[in-house]
Short mmCIF file of C-alpha atoms and ligand atoms in Angstrom, two decimals:
data_model
loop_
_atom_site.label_atom_id
_atom_site.label_comp_id
_atom_site.label_asym_id
_atom_site.label_seq_id
_atom_site.Cartn_x
_atom_site.Cartn_y
_atom_site.Cartn_z
CA MET A 825 6.58 -3.35 7.65
CA ARG A 826 4.26 -4.82 5.05
CA ILE A 827 4.17 -3.64 1.42
CA PHE A 828 0.87 -2.83 -0.29
CA LEU A 829 0.48 -1.74 -3.90
CA ASP A 830 -1.18 1.65 -4.44
CA THR A 831 -2.93 0.90 -7.72
CA ALA A 832 -6.10 -0.39 -9.36
CA ASN A 833 -4.14 -1.82 -12.29
CA ILE A 834 -4.68 -5.59 -12.38
CA ASP A 835 -1.54 -6.34 -14.42
CA GLU A 836 0.65 -4.48 -11.93
CA ILE A 837 -0.94 -6.36 -9.03
CA ARG A 838 -0.47 -9.73 -10.77
CA GLU A 839 3.18 -8.93 -11.43
CA VAL A 840 4.05 -7.90 -7.86
CA ALA A 841 2.02 -10.75 -6.33
CA ARG A 842 4.41 -13.02 -8.23
CA TRP A 843 7.40 -11.56 -6.31
CA GLY A 844 6.11 -12.92 -3.00
CA ILE A 845 6.26 -9.57 -1.15
CA LEU A 846 2.74 -8.24 -1.58
CA SER A 847 0.40 -8.09 1.45
CA GLY A 848 -2.45 -5.88 0.25
CA VAL A 849 -3.69 -3.20 -2.15
CA THR A 850 -5.00 0.35 -1.77
CA THR A 851 -7.14 2.05 -4.38
CA ASN A 852 -8.69 5.50 -4.61
CA PRO A 853 -11.07 7.21 -7.07
CA THR A 854 -8.17 8.60 -9.14
CA LEU A 855 -6.51 5.19 -9.49
CA MET A 856 -9.88 3.58 -10.16
CA SER A 857 -10.64 6.08 -12.96
CA LYS A 858 -7.58 4.81 -14.88
CA ASN A 859 -9.05 1.31 -15.00
CA SER A 860 -11.43 1.86 -17.88
CA GLY A 861 -14.05 -0.74 -18.76
CA MET A 862 -14.40 -2.33 -15.31
CA THR A 863 -16.84 -1.45 -12.55
CA HIS A 864 -15.58 -0.60 -9.07
CA GLU A 865 -16.95 -3.90 -7.82
CA ALA A 866 -15.30 -5.91 -10.61
CA VAL A 867 -11.90 -4.31 -9.94
CA ILE A 868 -12.07 -5.00 -6.20
CA ARG A 869 -13.29 -8.58 -6.68
CA THR A 870 -10.55 -9.27 -9.22
CA ILE A 871 -7.87 -7.89 -6.89
CA ALA A 872 -9.23 -10.10 -4.09
CA GLU A 873 -8.67 -13.15 -6.28
CA ILE A 874 -4.99 -12.23 -6.70
CA VAL A 875 -3.98 -10.90 -3.26
CA ASP A 876 -4.83 -12.47 0.08
CA GLY A 877 -4.75 -9.34 2.25
CA PRO A 878 -6.56 -6.06 2.95
CA ILE A 879 -7.92 -4.29 -0.14
CA SER A 880 -8.97 -0.68 0.36
CA ALA A 881 -11.96 0.66 -1.58
CA GLU A 882 -12.72 4.37 -1.22
CA THR A 883 -16.08 5.99 -0.55
CA VAL A 884 -17.01 9.27 -2.24
CA SER A 885 -19.91 10.45 -0.07
CA LEU A 886 -19.42 13.57 2.00
CA ASP A 887 -21.84 12.72 4.82
CA THR A 888 -21.56 9.93 7.39
CA ALA A 889 -24.74 8.13 6.31
CA GLY A 890 -23.59 8.03 2.68
CA MET A 891 -20.13 6.70 3.64
CA VAL A 892 -21.73 4.02 5.81
CA ASP A 893 -24.05 2.95 2.98
CA GLU A 894 -21.17 2.74 0.52
CA GLY A 895 -19.05 0.91 3.11
CA ARG A 896 -21.74 -1.68 3.75
CA ARG A 897 -22.03 -2.28 0.00
CA PHE A 898 -18.24 -2.61 -0.51
CA ALA A 899 -17.90 -4.96 2.47
CA LYS A 900 -20.23 -7.45 0.79
CA TRP A 901 -17.89 -7.77 -2.19
CA HIS A 902 -15.19 -9.65 -0.25
CA PRO A 903 -14.18 -10.22 3.40
CA ASN A 904 -10.79 -8.58 2.72
CA VAL A 905 -12.34 -5.24 1.73
CA VAL A 906 -11.36 -2.29 3.93
CA VAL A 907 -13.52 0.81 3.49
CA LYS A 908 -11.70 4.09 2.92
CA VAL A 909 -13.18 7.27 4.37
CA PRO A 910 -11.62 10.75 4.59
CA SER A 911 -10.02 12.38 7.64
CA THR A 912 -13.04 14.49 8.55
CA PRO A 913 -15.53 14.46 11.43
CA ASN A 914 -18.03 12.74 9.10
CA GLY A 915 -15.37 10.18 8.20
CA TRP A 916 -14.66 9.40 11.86
CA GLY A 917 -18.40 9.04 12.45
CA ALA A 918 -18.54 6.50 9.62
CA VAL A 919 -15.55 4.64 11.12
CA LYS A 920 -17.41 4.24 14.41
CA ALA A 921 -20.66 3.13 12.74
CA LEU A 922 -18.95 0.67 10.40
CA LYS A 923 -16.81 -0.77 13.20
CA ALA A 924 -19.99 -1.51 15.17
CA GLU A 925 -21.07 -3.63 12.18
CA GLY A 926 -17.70 -5.38 11.93
CA VAL A 927 -16.53 -3.47 8.84
CA ARG A 928 -12.87 -2.40 8.83
CA THR A 929 -11.91 1.13 7.73
CA ASN A 930 -8.88 2.94 6.35
CA VAL A 931 -8.93 6.65 7.16
CA THR A 932 -7.33 8.41 4.23
CA LEU A 933 -6.18 11.94 3.35
CA CYS A 934 -4.53 12.23 6.77
CA PHE A 935 -2.17 15.19 6.99
CA SER A 936 -1.69 15.67 10.74
CA ALA A 937 -1.07 13.64 13.88
CA ASN A 938 -4.27 15.11 15.35
CA GLN A 939 -6.30 13.63 12.50
CA ALA A 940 -4.48 10.33 13.04
CA LEU A 941 -5.30 10.36 16.75
CA PHE A 942 -8.99 11.03 16.12
CA ALA A 943 -9.21 8.23 13.52
CA ALA A 944 -7.76 5.79 16.04
CA LEU A 945 -10.14 6.96 18.78
CA ALA A 946 -13.07 6.39 16.41
CA GLY A 947 -11.83 2.82 15.85
CA ALA A 948 -10.09 2.89 12.46
CA TYR A 949 -8.33 -0.29 11.35
CA ILE A 950 -5.80 1.69 9.28
CA ILE A 951 -4.70 5.34 9.20
CA SER A 952 -3.11 6.68 6.00
CA PRO A 953 -0.83 9.69 6.47
CA PHE A 954 0.01 11.15 3.04
CA VAL A 955 3.77 11.72 2.91
CA GLY A 956 4.39 12.99 -0.64
CA ARG A 957 1.57 15.52 -0.70
CA LEU A 958 2.97 17.17 2.44
CA ASP A 959 6.48 17.16 0.94
CA ASP A 960 4.92 18.87 -2.10
CA ILE A 961 4.00 21.87 0.04
CA SER A 962 7.43 22.04 1.69
CA GLU A 963 6.45 20.18 4.86
CA ASP A 964 8.12 17.04 6.22
CA GLY A 965 5.51 14.42 5.36
CA MET A 966 7.36 11.59 7.10
CA GLN A 967 7.17 13.50 10.40
CA VAL A 968 3.41 12.82 10.51
CA VAL A 969 4.18 9.10 10.19
CA ARG A 970 6.79 9.32 12.99
CA ASP A 971 4.46 11.31 15.28
CA THR A 972 1.54 8.97 14.61
CA VAL A 973 3.59 5.85 15.34
CA GLU A 974 4.85 7.44 18.59
CA ILE A 975 1.36 8.48 19.73
CA TYR A 976 -0.22 5.11 18.90
CA ARG A 977 2.53 3.17 20.68
CA LYS A 978 2.46 5.47 23.73
CA HIS A 979 -1.32 5.16 24.12
CA ASN A 980 -1.70 1.52 23.01
CA LEU A 981 -3.90 2.40 20.05
CA PRO A 982 -4.17 -0.66 17.77
CA THR A 983 -4.80 1.25 14.49
CA LEU A 984 -2.24 0.31 11.83
CA VAL A 985 -0.10 3.12 10.39
CA LEU A 986 0.04 2.97 6.60
CA ALA A 987 2.45 5.41 4.93
CA ALA A 988 0.70 6.62 1.76
CA SER A 989 1.54 9.04 -1.04
CA ILE A 990 4.93 7.34 -1.36
CA ARG A 991 6.85 8.91 -4.23
CA HIS A 992 10.35 7.37 -4.29
CA PRO A 993 12.38 4.43 -2.95
CA VAL A 994 13.84 6.36 0.01
CA HIS A 995 10.30 7.01 1.30
CA ILE A 996 9.91 3.22 1.74
CA ILE A 997 13.07 3.00 3.85
CA GLU A 998 12.08 6.05 5.89
CA ALA A 999 8.59 4.68 6.51
CA ALA A 1000 10.07 1.37 7.72
CA LYS A 1001 12.51 3.21 10.01
CA ALA A 1002 9.66 5.36 11.36
CA GLY A 1003 7.88 2.17 12.44
CA ALA A 1004 5.01 2.29 9.94
CA ASP A 1005 3.11 -1.02 9.82
CA ILE A 1006 2.52 -0.74 6.07
CA ALA A 1007 3.75 1.33 3.12
CA THR A 1008 1.50 1.51 0.09
CA VAL A 1009 3.65 2.00 -2.97
CA PRO A 1010 2.88 2.82 -6.62
CA TYR A 1011 4.13 0.19 -9.06
CA ASP A 1012 6.78 2.43 -10.70
CA VAL A 1013 8.28 3.33 -7.31
CA LEU A 1014 8.33 -0.33 -6.26
CA LEU A 1015 10.01 -1.30 -9.52
CA LYS A 1016 12.71 1.35 -9.01
CA SER A 1017 13.23 0.07 -5.46
CA THR A 1018 14.01 -3.46 -6.66
CA LYS A 1019 16.93 -2.49 -8.83
CA HIS A 1020 20.62 -2.22 -8.06
CA PRO A 1021 23.27 -2.06 -10.82
CA LEU A 1022 25.67 -4.15 -8.73
CA THR A 1023 23.10 -6.96 -8.52
CA ASP A 1024 22.77 -7.01 -12.33
CA LYS A 1025 26.54 -6.80 -12.77
CA GLY A 1026 27.07 -9.57 -10.20
CA ILE A 1027 24.61 -11.91 -11.96
CA GLU A 1028 26.28 -11.21 -15.29
CA ASN A 1029 29.77 -11.95 -13.91
CA PHE A 1030 28.71 -15.11 -12.06
CA LEU A 1031 27.04 -16.40 -15.23
CA LYS A 1032 30.14 -15.66 -17.31
CA ASP A 1033 32.42 -17.43 -14.80
CA TRP A 1034 30.03 -20.38 -14.49
CA GLN A 1035 30.01 -20.82 -18.26
CA THR A 1036 33.82 -21.12 -18.26
CA PHE A 1037 33.66 -23.56 -15.35
CA THR A 1038 30.85 -25.68 -16.82
CA THR A 1039 32.63 -25.87 -20.17
CA ASP A 1040 35.51 -27.50 -18.31
CA GLN A 1041 33.10 -29.89 -16.56
CA SER A 1042 31.05 -30.48 -19.76
CA GLU A 1043 27.83 -29.36 -18.01
CA LYS A 1044 25.18 -26.97 -19.21
CA PRO A 1045 25.11 -23.50 -17.55
CA VAL A 1046 22.23 -22.86 -15.18
CA LYS A 1047 19.46 -20.82 -16.82
CA ARG A 1048 18.38 -17.85 -14.68
O1 G3P B 67 -3.74 6.07 -2.15
C1 G3P B 67 -3.55 7.37 -1.81
C2 G3P B 67 -2.16 7.94 -1.99
O2 G3P B 67 -1.17 7.00 -1.86
C3 G3P B 67 -2.02 8.95 -3.05
O3 G3P B 67 -0.71 9.24 -3.48
O4 G3P B 67 0.89 10.25 -5.04
O5 G3P B 67 -1.56 10.76 -5.30
O6 G3P B 67 -0.26 11.71 -3.41
P1 G3P B 67 -0.40 10.55 -4.35
#
């Protein structure tokens, strides 16, 4: 399973790109609105300079023609742009039209396996089931990821399953176990997922022991 960052914050993207684990980025209008002072195009182009992988940019039109127009415009910004459209009949129509022009799509706001099936039949490159928002209304969000993976595998549908609306570190593990191709993770959740107190303690102890050892050998301790 690949890890994408769910953010439009350039500093966060730069930081995680440095870790060597980042394969792409997803944005949405809410995330974009937090990036004051930059146009949509400038944000997407800047991200494309940092990350060599799919970068999702979301349309805001409600009709198919509007989504297709926006999608065409976004696709010119960079070859890695993937156009986000909602899980609606108009969205699936836009998926089909954009695919015919060679533009990849990410069907977002997916809350059921039926919606995921229809996105794949229309020719979506990525489907984004929203896990956390279903959990918020007392449903099992990860079940939609499991069902979607099962249906796609059973029917040889090539659409990638991207677990979205990830809220905590265990969601990442569950998405990987469910067979999701990608999890898109907010920066704070990713940061929490990197930490383990025993790793910090282990580094501290090894460093302390090495200092004693290197004193004996009259060497300098290794700087971490
Ligand atoms: O990118 C869309 C998605 O990941 C949103 O997450 O936390 O707003 O439900 P959230």
